[in-house]
Amino acid sequence: MLISLTGIGYLIFTRWFSSAGQTMEGIAGSINENVYNRIYSFMRTPDHINEVNRKTIENGILDLSDEKLRDKFFVGVLSSCSDEIYSFSYGTSDGEYYGARRNENGTVEIMRNNASTGGESWYYSVDEDMTAGELVVKAGSFDPRSRSWYRAAVEAQGPALSPVYKHFVMDDLAISAAWPVYDGGGKLQGVLGTHMLLSGIGAFLENTIQGFNGYAIIVERDSGEMIANSTGADNFTVLEDGSLKRYRIGEAGSSDMGKAYEYYRANGMSDFIYEGAKDRLYVNVREIQVRGMDWIVMTAIPDGLLMDNVVKSIHLTVLIIVVTLLAAGFVFYAVTDRLLKPVNSLLQVSEALSSGDLSKRVVISRNDEIGCISKSFNRVADKMQFLINNLEANVSERTEQLHYLSMHDSLTGLHNRRCFEENRSRIDVSDNLPLSVIFADINGLKMTNDIFGHAAGDELIRKSSEILVQSCRDKDIIARIGGDEFIVLLPRTDEEIAGRIISRIRSGFANARVAAIKCSMSLGSDTKWRMDQSLEEVMANAENAMYKDKTMNRKTVNRDIIDTIVETLDAKSSSEKRHSIAVSELCGRVGAALKLPEAKINKLERAGYLHDIGKIIFDESFLKKEAYTEEEHEKMRQHAVVGYRILNLFDETLDLAEFVYCHHERWDGKGYPRGLYGEQIPKIARIISIVETYERVLSRGELSAEERKRAAIEVIRAGAGNQFDPQIAEAFIRIIDEGSI
C-alpha cells in the first residue's frame, strides 16, 4: 500500500508542476476578461442613459420651459443611476444649462442657468415632489458650450466621450458622455451630458484581484497615464498652482507593472511572462475602445499562487499517507472485534419490545444478514414510537393547515375573500382612523391567459401580489378577492400616505414583465375619516376610482402591452423585426403606387408591421429554424389566429385584426386559417400576402440582390391566380419592373 500511494503521488505532482504554468495563464486571462467586460459595461452606462433620454427632449415630450416637469425629469433620471453618475445635464445651443448633480455629500441638487439666473449656474435643494427647493449655491458664470464634452458631441454630430478630467469638487477623475439633440430640420438644439466618476473602477480592480496577490491597472494607450489600479496608488495629484498632474504607469504603484507595460509596447504581445524583481508574473493585456476612448487593461498574477500550494500539497500528501496507514491498522482491529461479538443484542431488544418497552434499540455492529435484520427491526420500533408519540401533534398540525388554506389564497399566499369578509370588522375601528382603502385590478390578465396560457396568467397574478406586498407596509392588510382583483386596507393612513403607497406600487410595476406582457395595475383609493362613514361606501368609492383609472389609462396600458409584445418578438428574432419593418414600408409604397386613399395606406402599413405579431407564442429557437417538419408547419399556422386574438383585444388595433387573420389565405381557397377564396379575402390582406412573400424570397439565399429580386418576381408571377389575387399580382410586378418602389 505504501509503495502504491508513493507511486501515485509522484505521478500526480509531476503533472501538477508541468500544468501549473498553463493554469496561471488561464487565471490571468480569465481575470482580464472579467475586468474588460465590467469596464466596457461601465463605460457604456452614461452612453446608454443619454440614448434612452435624448428622445424625450428631441421629440418635444419634455417641455424645458416647464420648470417643475423639467426638474422632475433630471432628478428622476439621476436618482435612478448609480453613485458613479454624479451629474445629468442638458446644455442648449443658446447657452442655457439645466440638470441635476450630486454634491460632495452625495445629495442630489437641481441645476439652472438661464436668463432668470443672469447666466450663472444656481443649485437648488430637491423637495419631496422632486422639484426645486431652496437655493443652496451660486456657482458663477458658466457656458456649457465651452465645455469639452459639448464641443466633442457637436463636432462628432453624434454621441461622443470627453477626455478624462478631474472632478471640480471631489478628489476623483471623471469622464463625460455627450449626445447632441437636433430638431426635425436637423438644427442643433443642445447637447445632453452624463458625467461619471472613475473611482469605482479602482475599487472593482481591488476586489477582482483580491485573493490572487496580483496586480490590475488600466491606462490610456497613447499617453500611458493611469486611469485606475488595484494597488491603491494615486492615479493623479493636484499641484500647488491648482493644475492636474496625471501619473504614468510605473511612476506610482508597482514598478514591475511599469516595466511590463514597456515590454508590451515594445513587443505587442497580449499574453507573456515577465520576470519581476520578486516574482515571475503571468501578464495579460486587453484593449478597450469606446467612442474614441482608447484604454489598456493589464493584469498580472505571480506564479507563487499555485506553485506554493503544490509544494504544500506534497507535504500534506505524505502526512495523509502516514495517517491512512495508521487508520487502516485500527480499522482492521475494529472489524475483527465486531465480527466476534455475539448476536444476543437482537434477542434482548426483541424481548423488551414484546414487553412494551419501545425505547430499546439494537446496536448495529455488523453489515451482514444479522445487521440488515437489526436495522429493519430498529426502523419498525422507530415508526411505532413515532406514530404513538406524534399522533396528537399531527392532528393539530393538519387542523392548522386546513384553517390556513381556508383563509388564504393558494396561488399568492395572500388573504382570500372569505378571510377579508370575516375579519374586516376588526380593522374598521376608531383606533385605525383614518382608514384608507386601495382597490387594485390587474391589467391584461385575460389576454395573458388566452394567448400564453393559464400558467403565464398565474405567474402574472403571483408577480402582481409580490409587488403589492413589497410596496405596502407590514401592518397593511392585502387580500385577493377575485381572479384579478385585490384590496388593501391601510390602518391609520390618510389620503396623502395612501397616494405615496400607490406611487410605490406603480413604480414596482415599472419594469415588471411576465412572458411578453408588461405588468401593470389599475388603482383607486378612498379614505374613511369618521366612524359614521360606511366602510362599504369607502370600498365602493375606491373601486369606482380604480375603474376610472382603468378607463383613463386604457390607451396607455394597451399601447404598452402592444409595444412590449413587439419588443419581445424583436428580441427573440432580429430577422422577424427586419421582416416586419420591410413589409410595412413596402406595403406603404405599394399602396401609394396603387393610388389608395391615405387612410387606407396608413392602415396597410400598420397591418404590414403587425402581420406576424402572433409569433410571440414561439420561442427563439423555433423562430430561427430554416425548415419545419409537417407538425411544426401546423404549429406555425397558429400565429395568424393568435395575432387576430391579440389585435382584437385593443381598440387601437381592432381595425387591423381581420387583415392579420387573413394574410395567409389564398386566392384559390387553399390557404389558412378559414380557407377563404377570391374577393372574400380583404384587399389589404391580399396585398400583404404578396408583399410578405416577395420580401421573404428577396431577403434569403446566397444569390446576388438582382438575382434574388428576379426570383422573388417569378414567385409572385407563378402564384398569380392560385395563391395571389391575379390583378394585384400583375400590378405589383408592373410596379416593381417600372421601379416605382
XYZ file of C-alpha atoms in Angstrom:
741
model
C 0.000 0.000 0.000
C 2.823 2.407 0.879
C 4.544 1.763 -2.468
C 1.250 2.276 -4.370
C 0.480 5.563 -2.623
C 4.022 6.828 -3.188
C 3.901 5.987 -6.926
C 0.515 7.646 -7.404
C 1.657 10.759 -5.530
C 4.764 11.030 -7.705
C 2.715 10.897 -10.933
C 0.168 13.433 -9.698
C 2.654 16.028 -8.511
C 4.917 15.841 -11.575
C 1.857 16.553 -13.732
C 0.865 19.415 -11.431
C 4.213 21.126 -11.922
C 4.031 20.751 -15.697
C 0.483 22.176 -15.945
C 0.755 24.927 -13.293
C 2.098 27.421 -15.832
C -0.826 26.829 -18.186
C -3.254 27.222 -15.299
C -1.697 30.548 -14.308
C -2.042 31.835 -17.853
C -5.711 30.817 -17.806
C -6.303 32.609 -14.475
C -4.661 35.801 -15.745
C -6.710 35.659 -18.940
C -9.954 34.992 -17.059
C -9.381 37.902 -14.655
C -8.515 40.213 -17.530
C -11.629 39.142 -19.426
C -13.758 39.820 -16.341
C -12.208 43.264 -15.894
C -12.606 44.035 -19.601
C -16.299 43.116 -19.649
C -17.031 45.082 -16.470
C -15.175 48.208 -17.627
C -16.763 48.054 -21.075
C -20.208 47.851 -19.462
C -19.212 50.591 -17.004
C -18.227 52.957 -19.834
C -21.394 52.188 -21.793
C -23.618 53.236 -18.876
C -23.579 57.048 -19.466
C -23.938 56.488 -23.215
C -26.995 54.323 -22.559
C -28.507 56.979 -20.260
C -28.137 59.598 -22.998
C -29.519 57.295 -25.662
C -32.600 56.434 -23.601
C -33.428 60.039 -22.617
C -32.431 62.175 -25.607
C -35.650 61.342 -27.496
C -37.620 62.864 -24.631
C -36.112 66.272 -25.467
C -35.671 65.740 -29.213
C -39.341 64.787 -29.744
C -40.630 67.600 -27.551
C -42.009 65.243 -24.912
C -40.218 67.297 -22.237
C -41.175 70.977 -22.194
C -37.973 72.692 -20.975
C -39.939 75.839 -20.171
C -41.974 73.902 -17.563
C -39.641 74.147 -14.541
C -41.387 71.514 -12.423
C -41.613 68.958 -15.231
C -38.016 69.697 -16.229
C -36.704 69.364 -12.654
C -38.573 66.093 -12.101
C -37.131 64.687 -15.324
C -33.480 65.387 -14.487
C -33.807 64.441 -10.777
C -35.667 61.239 -11.688
C -33.016 60.117 -14.174
C -30.063 60.919 -11.846
C -31.707 59.298 -8.808
C -32.168 56.051 -10.734
C -28.450 55.904 -11.610
C -25.576 54.525 -9.543
C -23.431 56.888 -7.425
C -20.683 56.920 -10.075
C -23.021 59.064 -12.224
C -22.601 62.401 -10.452
C -24.408 64.662 -12.942
C -27.020 64.500 -15.728
C -27.488 67.751 -17.641
C -28.550 69.452 -20.844
C -26.840 72.496 -22.409
C -28.822 74.360 -25.065
C -27.397 75.953 -28.180
C -28.279 79.341 -26.596
C -26.010 78.677 -23.605
C -28.742 77.710 -21.123
C -27.912 74.808 -18.792
C -30.294 72.538 -16.875
C -29.915 69.282 -14.998
C -29.226 67.586 -11.682
C -25.986 66.765 -9.840
C -24.722 65.030 -6.709
C -22.805 67.426 -4.452
C -19.732 66.482 -2.408
C -22.006 64.855 0.207
C -23.812 62.733 -2.411
C -27.037 64.796 -2.158
C -28.928 65.435 -5.405
C -29.331 69.129 -6.368
C -31.121 70.825 -9.284
C -29.063 72.957 -11.702
C -30.322 76.034 -13.555
C -28.519 78.502 -15.817
C -30.651 80.779 -17.964
C -31.794 84.368 -18.243
C -33.529 84.172 -14.861
C -30.166 83.370 -13.180
C -28.268 86.005 -15.120
C -26.193 83.415 -16.981
C -24.887 81.967 -13.709
C -25.210 78.370 -12.526
C -27.506 78.189 -9.489
C -28.056 75.000 -7.497
C -31.220 74.188 -5.544
C -32.117 71.531 -2.999
C -34.693 68.899 -4.053
C -38.117 68.715 -2.391
C -40.079 65.504 -1.878
C -42.015 66.044 -5.146
C -38.639 66.153 -6.997
C -38.900 69.902 -7.741
C -36.554 72.734 -6.774
C -36.474 73.819 -3.162
C -34.147 76.373 -1.595
C -31.252 77.991 -3.437
C -28.080 76.485 -1.919
C -25.204 77.526 -4.215
C -24.493 80.296 -6.732
C -21.572 78.955 -8.752
C -20.928 81.939 -11.016
C -20.970 82.313 -14.776
C -20.951 79.132 -16.837
C -21.434 78.453 -20.546
C -21.924 74.762 -21.391
C -20.896 75.416 -24.969
C -17.333 75.963 -23.785
C -17.068 72.519 -22.171
C -15.082 69.766 -23.901
C -17.968 67.282 -23.807
C -20.320 69.769 -25.507
C -17.796 70.559 -28.244
C -16.964 66.878 -28.763
C -20.632 65.970 -29.366
C -21.167 68.916 -31.744
C -18.029 68.032 -33.746
C -18.966 64.348 -33.919
C -22.610 65.218 -34.763
C -23.428 62.207 -32.644
C -22.556 60.550 -29.316
C -19.053 61.260 -28.001
C -16.874 60.897 -24.885
C -14.839 63.673 -23.312
C -11.196 63.346 -22.265
C -10.568 62.277 -18.642
C -10.621 65.261 -16.265
C -10.560 65.967 -12.503
C -13.911 66.470 -10.796
C -14.280 70.151 -9.886
C -15.118 69.350 -6.207
C -14.302 65.733 -5.368
C -10.799 64.240 -5.296
C -11.527 61.963 -8.229
C -11.176 61.619 -12.003
C -14.258 61.858 -14.186
C -15.398 61.431 -17.770
C -18.448 62.739 -19.635
C -20.626 61.175 -22.323
C -22.488 63.599 -24.586
C -25.199 63.272 -27.227
C -26.352 66.147 -29.490
C -30.072 66.866 -29.819
C -31.469 68.157 -33.137
C -34.898 69.385 -34.174
C -36.855 67.967 -37.080
C -34.988 70.186 -39.525
C -31.579 68.968 -38.345
C -30.795 72.154 -36.400
C -28.791 71.704 -33.190
C -30.952 72.257 -30.094
C -28.331 71.397 -27.493
C -26.260 68.586 -26.008
C -27.286 66.028 -23.372
C -24.464 65.096 -20.983
C -23.971 62.297 -18.425
C -20.945 62.773 -16.171
C -19.345 59.841 -14.334
C -16.702 59.322 -11.614
C -13.946 56.778 -12.236
C -13.190 55.869 -8.596
C -15.491 52.857 -8.830
C -13.130 51.246 -11.359
C -10.237 51.193 -8.871
C -12.412 49.587 -6.190
C -13.571 46.973 -8.691
C -9.960 46.175 -9.640
C -9.012 45.719 -5.960
C -11.952 43.358 -5.365
C -11.253 41.394 -8.564
C -7.545 40.844 -7.907
C -8.035 40.204 -4.163
C -7.018 36.694 -3.276
C -4.625 36.341 -6.226
C -1.811 38.552 -4.805
C -1.505 40.127 -8.242
C -1.926 43.478 -9.984
C -4.514 45.110 -12.284
C -4.015 48.502 -13.959
C -5.940 50.500 -16.590
C -4.022 53.135 -18.584
C -4.588 55.341 -21.592
C -2.988 53.674 -24.610
C -1.232 56.672 -26.149
C -0.126 58.571 -23.041
C 0.399 55.684 -20.607
C -1.375 57.755 -17.942
C -3.189 55.719 -15.312
C -6.992 55.556 -15.086
C -7.264 53.107 -12.158
C -5.195 50.457 -10.349
C -5.616 47.700 -7.783
C -2.629 48.691 -5.605
C -4.277 51.721 -4.010
C -1.675 54.073 -5.535
C -2.768 57.576 -6.594
C -3.622 57.987 -10.266
C -3.067 61.755 -10.176
C -2.114 64.672 -7.944
C -3.095 68.329 -7.797
C -0.104 70.707 -7.973
C 0.243 73.879 -5.900
C -0.899 76.037 -8.820
C -4.143 74.015 -8.966
C -3.265 72.151 -12.166
C -3.754 68.390 -12.526
C -0.778 66.039 -12.889
C -1.637 62.545 -14.103
C 0.749 59.717 -13.134
C 2.063 57.433 -15.814
C 2.259 53.717 -15.192
C 5.458 53.000 -13.244
C 5.521 56.445 -11.572
C 3.148 55.178 -8.864
C 2.393 51.684 -7.612
C 4.299 48.610 -8.843
C 7.491 49.259 -10.810
C 7.225 45.729 -12.242
C 3.937 46.667 -13.897
C 5.549 49.750 -15.442
C 8.329 47.623 -16.935
C 5.845 45.001 -18.099
C 3.875 47.771 -19.843
C 7.015 48.955 -21.632
C 7.674 45.348 -22.684
C 4.143 45.154 -24.103
C 4.548 48.428 -26.023
C 7.818 47.196 -27.470
C 6.667 43.672 -28.447
C 2.875 43.975 -28.841
C 2.244 40.619 -27.121
C -1.090 40.353 -25.244
C -0.034 37.287 -23.184
C 3.514 36.920 -21.838
C 5.594 36.033 -18.772
C 7.624 38.797 -17.138
C 10.428 38.168 -14.662
C 9.801 40.768 -11.957
C 12.059 41.862 -9.129
C 10.392 39.440 -6.686
C 8.006 37.270 -8.662
C 7.570 35.697 -12.035
C 4.426 37.383 -13.411
C 1.876 35.985 -15.869
C 0.697 39.093 -17.731
C -2.457 39.505 -19.856
C -3.343 42.680 -21.812
C -6.630 43.760 -23.409
C -7.568 46.947 -25.249
C -10.854 48.829 -24.660
C -12.060 51.175 -27.388
C -15.352 53.066 -26.946
C -16.230 56.211 -28.978
C -12.656 57.439 -29.336
C -11.638 56.269 -25.849
C -8.556 54.001 -26.147
C -7.597 52.260 -22.879
C -5.463 49.243 -21.992
C -6.335 46.736 -19.232
C -3.302 44.878 -17.836
C -3.419 42.126 -15.194
C -0.509 40.168 -13.698
C -0.573 37.076 -11.437
C 2.564 35.746 -9.628
C 3.441 32.074 -10.235
C 3.717 31.519 -6.488
C -0.085 31.488 -6.340
C -0.143 27.843 -7.456
C 3.449 26.670 -7.038
C 3.415 27.281 -3.271
C 0.252 25.227 -2.991
C 1.824 22.376 -4.977
C 4.708 22.146 -2.511
C 2.341 22.319 0.448
C 0.222 19.605 -1.169
C 3.251 17.275 -1.342
C 3.857 17.671 2.388
C 0.194 17.194 3.133
C 0.033 14.047 0.994
C 2.910 12.437 2.870
C 1.128 13.186 6.124
C -2.127 11.744 4.781
C -0.356 8.522 3.711
C 1.030 8.018 7.225
C -2.351 8.746 8.822
C -4.048 6.399 6.344
C -1.750 3.525 7.204
C -2.374 4.035 10.924
C -6.124 4.242 10.344
C -6.045 1.060 8.266
C -4.467 -0.835 11.153
C -7.073 0.488 13.564
C -9.953 -0.399 11.195
C -8.619 -3.931 10.784
C -8.641 -4.377 14.541
C -12.162 -2.909 14.924
C -13.660 -5.071 12.154
C -12.181 -8.196 13.655
C -13.629 -7.305 17.040
C -17.088 -6.686 15.613
C -17.165 -10.000 13.758
C -16.546 -11.876 17.001
C -19.322 -10.208 19.027
C -22.397 -12.335 19.816
C -25.835 -11.585 18.453
C -27.558 -11.548 21.841
C -28.367 -7.831 21.445
C -31.043 -8.592 18.841
C -32.745 -11.149 21.073
C -32.667 -8.862 24.132
C -34.287 -5.968 22.265
C -36.965 -8.269 20.818
C -37.950 -9.330 24.346
C -38.027 -5.676 25.539
C -40.318 -4.622 22.661
C -42.675 -7.551 23.257
C -42.995 -6.451 26.900
C -43.912 -2.848 25.851
C -40.560 -1.046 26.229
C -40.343 0.850 22.918
C -37.181 2.743 23.891
C -34.800 -0.171 23.341
C -32.797 -0.398 20.089
C -30.384 -2.927 18.625
C -26.774 -1.770 18.480
C -25.716 -2.233 14.845
C -22.311 -3.910 14.839
C -22.490 -5.791 11.540
C -23.466 -5.153 7.943
C -24.283 -8.750 7.087
C -27.643 -10.517 7.282
C -27.816 -10.048 11.065
C -27.025 -6.345 10.634
C -29.781 -5.909 7.996
C -32.333 -7.617 10.242
C -31.282 -5.383 13.141
C -31.685 -2.221 11.030
C -35.154 -3.270 9.872
C -36.106 -4.113 13.462
C -34.957 -0.638 14.632
C -36.935 1.082 11.842
C -40.107 -0.762 12.890
C -39.542 0.290 16.505
C -38.863 3.894 15.483
C -42.034 4.017 13.392
C -44.152 2.584 16.170
C -42.778 5.047 18.732
C -43.129 7.982 16.300
C -46.756 7.177 15.474
C -47.744 6.852 19.108
C -45.886 9.962 20.305
C -46.830 12.240 17.400
C -50.412 11.253 16.610
C -51.882 14.205 18.537
C -49.302 16.618 17.145
C -50.115 15.510 13.580
C -53.825 16.045 14.101
C -53.201 19.552 15.477
C -50.817 20.416 12.636
C -53.226 19.234 9.941
C -56.034 21.227 11.549
C -53.897 24.374 11.439
C -53.007 23.710 7.797
C -56.660 23.323 6.832
C -57.543 26.546 8.633
C -54.712 28.375 6.873
C -55.806 27.103 3.457
C -59.397 28.152 4.137
C -58.282 31.737 4.893
C -55.513 32.253 2.287
C -55.296 32.268 -1.480
C -53.374 29.153 -2.574
C -51.763 30.899 -5.568
C -50.411 34.056 -3.875
C -50.444 33.235 -0.170
C -52.460 36.429 0.482
C -55.712 36.587 2.444
C -58.706 35.390 0.411
C -62.179 36.955 0.165
C -63.553 34.799 2.985
C -60.796 35.882 5.364
C -61.244 39.522 4.328
C -65.014 39.495 4.852
C -64.780 37.711 8.229
C -62.058 39.957 9.659
C -62.583 43.410 8.180
C -64.802 44.409 11.129
C -61.716 44.039 13.362
C -59.954 46.657 11.227
C -62.952 49.008 10.980
C -62.480 50.549 14.448
C -61.832 54.122 15.615
C -58.215 53.347 16.595
C -57.425 52.732 12.924
C -58.835 56.057 11.634
C -58.124 57.447 9.153
C -58.611 54.116 7.343
C -57.684 54.140 3.652
C -58.697 51.535 1.069
C -56.847 50.749 -2.162
C -58.686 48.772 -4.845
C -56.394 47.165 -7.471
C -57.115 45.307 -10.702
C -54.519 43.530 -12.873
C -54.402 44.794 -16.456
C -54.169 42.255 -19.276
C -54.820 39.055 -17.273
C -57.453 37.735 -19.688
C -55.171 38.338 -22.661
C -52.270 36.627 -20.877
C -54.443 33.556 -20.189
C -55.841 33.496 -23.748
C -52.528 33.984 -25.561
C -49.836 32.490 -23.309
C -51.871 30.052 -21.244
C -53.037 29.921 -17.640
C -49.542 29.141 -16.352
C -48.424 32.599 -17.559
C -51.621 34.102 -16.135
C -50.870 32.542 -12.738
C -47.337 33.943 -12.903
C -48.789 37.416 -13.639
C -51.044 37.119 -10.571
C -48.106 35.984 -8.381
C -45.880 38.783 -9.706
C -48.581 41.377 -9.027
C -49.119 40.108 -5.479
C -45.359 40.213 -4.798
C -45.217 43.875 -5.911
C -48.188 44.725 -3.685
C -46.524 43.084 -0.661
C -43.205 44.850 -1.356
C -44.904 48.241 -1.796
C -47.180 48.099 1.271
C -46.276 48.138 4.952
C -46.277 45.226 7.397
C -49.397 46.493 9.135
C -51.414 46.791 5.892
C -53.980 44.075 5.060
C -53.771 42.738 1.477
C -56.376 40.321 0.104
C -57.082 38.749 -3.258
C -60.855 38.997 -3.581
C -61.283 37.930 -7.218
C -59.487 36.499 -10.219
C -57.622 39.749 -10.961
C -58.822 41.959 -8.090
C -57.030 42.870 -4.876
C -57.985 45.100 -1.969
C -55.651 46.731 0.571
C -56.743 48.135 3.959
C -54.376 50.792 5.321
C -54.902 51.464 9.057
C -54.054 54.967 10.371
C -53.333 56.186 6.830
C -54.584 59.426 5.280
C -55.050 60.211 1.579
C -51.511 61.588 1.162
C -49.793 58.477 2.536
C -52.159 56.244 0.557
C -51.168 58.181 -2.558
C -47.492 57.573 -1.819
C -48.150 53.838 -1.418
C -49.976 53.839 -4.772
C -46.937 55.561 -6.294
C -44.684 52.819 -4.858
C -46.949 50.183 -6.372
C -46.796 51.868 -9.783
C -43.009 52.120 -9.501
C -42.838 48.423 -8.668
C -44.618 47.651 -11.923
C -42.373 49.949 -13.995
C -40.099 47.182 -15.291
C -42.129 44.078 -14.404
C -42.870 41.614 -17.188
C -44.429 38.171 -17.486
C -43.982 36.324 -20.780
C -44.249 39.180 -23.309
C -46.719 41.206 -21.239
C -45.797 44.405 -19.400
C -47.321 44.067 -15.949
C -49.497 46.896 -14.626
C -52.423 47.544 -12.322
C -55.331 49.951 -12.305
C -55.568 51.523 -8.840
C -58.095 53.568 -6.910
C -58.371 54.678 -3.295
C -60.615 56.388 -0.773
C -60.261 57.234 2.942
C -62.647 56.811 5.880
C -62.292 59.663 8.399
C -65.256 59.091 10.722
C -66.904 56.044 12.269
C -70.307 57.120 10.903
C -68.947 56.570 7.404
C -69.684 53.158 5.920
C -66.664 51.060 5.039
C -68.769 49.537 2.253
C -69.199 53.022 0.750
C -65.473 53.786 1.045
C -64.645 50.468 -0.658
C -67.171 51.244 -3.416
C -65.576 54.689 -3.912
C -62.128 53.115 -4.149
C -63.437 50.584 -6.673
C -65.021 53.372 -8.745
C -61.740 55.299 -8.655
C -59.962 52.154 -9.866
C -62.365 51.792 -12.811
C -61.881 55.484 -13.593
C -58.095 54.935 -13.592
C -58.518 51.875 -15.835
C -60.688 53.873 -18.272
C -58.428 56.940 -18.358
C -55.231 54.942 -18.851
C -56.662 52.236 -21.068
C -54.967 53.542 -24.218
C -51.602 53.894 -22.471
C -51.840 50.391 -20.979
C -52.885 48.906 -24.307
C -50.062 50.695 -26.099
C -47.544 49.475 -23.521
C -48.753 45.883 -23.917
C -48.591 46.010 -27.733
C -45.141 47.672 -27.606
C -43.870 45.086 -25.115
C -45.114 42.201 -27.279
C -43.437 43.688 -30.358
C -40.188 44.395 -28.457
C -40.133 40.840 -27.071
C -40.707 39.345 -30.524
C -37.953 41.571 -31.977
C -35.581 40.473 -29.213
C -36.309 36.814 -29.980
C -35.562 37.194 -33.700
C -33.827 40.123 -35.376
C -34.836 38.708 -38.774
C -38.536 38.936 -37.803
C -38.005 42.559 -36.773
C -36.318 43.369 -40.089
C -39.036 41.489 -41.983
C -41.887 43.375 -40.240
C -40.297 46.778 -40.906
C -39.563 45.888 -44.537
C -43.111 44.574 -45.155
C -44.638 47.704 -43.581
C -42.526 50.076 -45.689
C -43.088 48.080 -48.893
C -46.849 47.903 -48.244
C -46.949 51.677 -47.892
C -45.112 52.178 -51.166
C -47.330 49.633 -52.950
C -50.446 51.329 -51.600
C -49.188 54.701 -52.825
C -48.338 53.234 -56.241
C -51.862 51.751 -56.431
C -53.203 55.235 -55.560
C -55.084 54.001 -52.490
C -56.563 56.638 -50.150
C -54.177 57.963 -47.495
C -56.200 56.393 -44.668
C -56.090 53.007 -46.340
C -52.332 53.310 -46.948
C -51.830 54.054 -43.270
C -53.922 51.030 -42.308
C -51.968 48.893 -44.808
C -48.613 49.983 -43.292
C -49.769 49.256 -39.735
C -51.184 45.854 -40.669
C -47.968 45.045 -42.544
C -45.888 45.859 -39.467
C -48.024 43.736 -37.128
C -48.918 40.884 -39.524
C -46.674 38.345 -37.702
C -47.318 39.543 -34.114
C -48.883 36.133 -33.350
C -45.406 34.565 -33.500
C -44.842 35.881 -29.967
C -46.030 32.467 -28.682
C -42.976 30.733 -30.233
C -39.592 30.516 -28.553
C -36.399 31.902 -30.017
C -35.048 28.562 -31.299
C -38.294 27.830 -33.162
C -38.292 31.223 -34.900
C -34.699 30.787 -36.062
C -35.298 27.443 -37.778
C -34.668 27.417 -41.534
C -37.027 24.488 -42.215
C -40.009 22.971 -40.386
C -41.494 19.487 -40.175
C -45.151 18.977 -41.079
C -46.053 19.080 -37.389
C -44.043 22.294 -36.929
C -45.725 23.816 -40.021
C -49.087 23.144 -38.412
C -47.850 24.816 -35.232
C -46.593 27.848 -37.189
C -50.028 28.303 -38.816
C -51.433 29.210 -35.415
C -49.689 32.593 -35.488
C -52.386 34.146 -37.706
C -55.113 33.148 -35.226
C -53.054 34.316 -32.242
C -52.319 37.639 -33.965
C -56.046 38.098 -34.650
C -56.886 37.413 -30.993
C -54.218 39.851 -29.752
C -55.230 42.732 -32.027
C -58.944 42.164 -31.294
C -58.287 42.946 -27.621
C -57.341 46.603 -28.219
C -59.358 49.456 -29.695
C -56.215 50.856 -31.336
C -55.629 47.669 -33.378
C -59.167 46.334 -33.773
C -59.339 47.567 -37.383
C -56.201 45.546 -38.260
C -57.215 42.185 -36.764
C -59.115 40.898 -39.826
C -56.206 41.676 -42.190
C -53.694 39.876 -39.965
C -56.116 36.941 -39.658
C -56.417 36.579 -43.450
C -52.877 37.342 -44.704
C -52.185 33.604 -45.290
C -55.440 32.962 -47.194
C -55.044 32.014 -50.894
C -56.913 33.244 -53.962
C -57.821 29.609 -54.803
C -59.197 28.936 -51.304
C -56.401 26.588 -50.191
C -54.964 28.943 -47.560
C -55.491 29.135 -43.826
C -56.969 29.547 -41.265
C -60.506 29.803 -42.804
C -59.960 28.734 -46.437
C -61.384 31.968 -47.931
C -61.025 32.482 -51.666
C -61.168 35.276 -54.216
C -62.527 38.602 -53.086
C -63.768 37.062 -49.847
C -60.249 37.877 -48.680
C -59.882 41.570 -47.666
C -57.886 43.587 -50.205
C -55.319 44.705 -47.623
C -54.714 41.062 -46.646
C -54.239 40.187 -50.335
C -51.632 42.939 -50.698
C -49.801 41.847 -47.513
C -49.738 38.229 -48.765
C -47.936 39.305 -51.968
C -45.568 41.764 -50.261
C -44.638 39.318 -47.460
C -43.856 36.519 -49.935
C -41.835 38.883 -52.142
C -39.831 40.219 -49.155
C -39.027 36.754 -47.739
C -37.734 35.473 -51.106
C -35.853 38.750 -51.646
C -34.043 38.553 -48.292
C -32.999 34.879 -48.348
C -30.416 32.827 -50.196
C -26.855 33.444 -51.269
C -27.633 34.858 -54.749
C -26.900 38.467 -55.660
C -29.511 41.117 -54.889
C -30.566 41.339 -58.543
C -30.898 37.549 -58.846
C -32.950 37.374 -55.637
C -35.201 40.157 -56.974
C -35.825 38.247 -60.219
C -36.511 35.055 -58.251
C -38.984 36.914 -55.997
C -40.840 38.347 -59.011
C -41.054 34.858 -60.549
C -42.589 33.510 -57.311
C -45.277 36.240 -57.443
C -45.878 35.657 -61.173
C -46.155 31.876 -60.670
C -48.590 32.342 -57.764
C -50.918 34.762 -59.594
C -54.378 33.281 -59.934
C -53.830 30.462 -57.422
C -52.023 31.845 -54.347
C -52.365 35.577 -55.106
C -55.011 37.952 -56.497
C -54.047 37.985 -60.209
C -54.854 41.678 -60.712
C -52.889 42.830 -57.660
C -50.046 40.430 -58.534
C -49.911 41.811 -62.106
C -49.969 45.386 -60.819
C -47.279 44.584 -58.223
C -44.943 43.062 -60.863
C -45.531 46.059 -63.125
C -44.719 48.439 -60.253
C -41.512 46.517 -59.472
C -40.442 46.440 -63.144
C -41.137 50.176 -63.539
C -39.063 50.897 -60.432
C -41.962 52.702 -58.748
C -40.922 51.056 -55.470
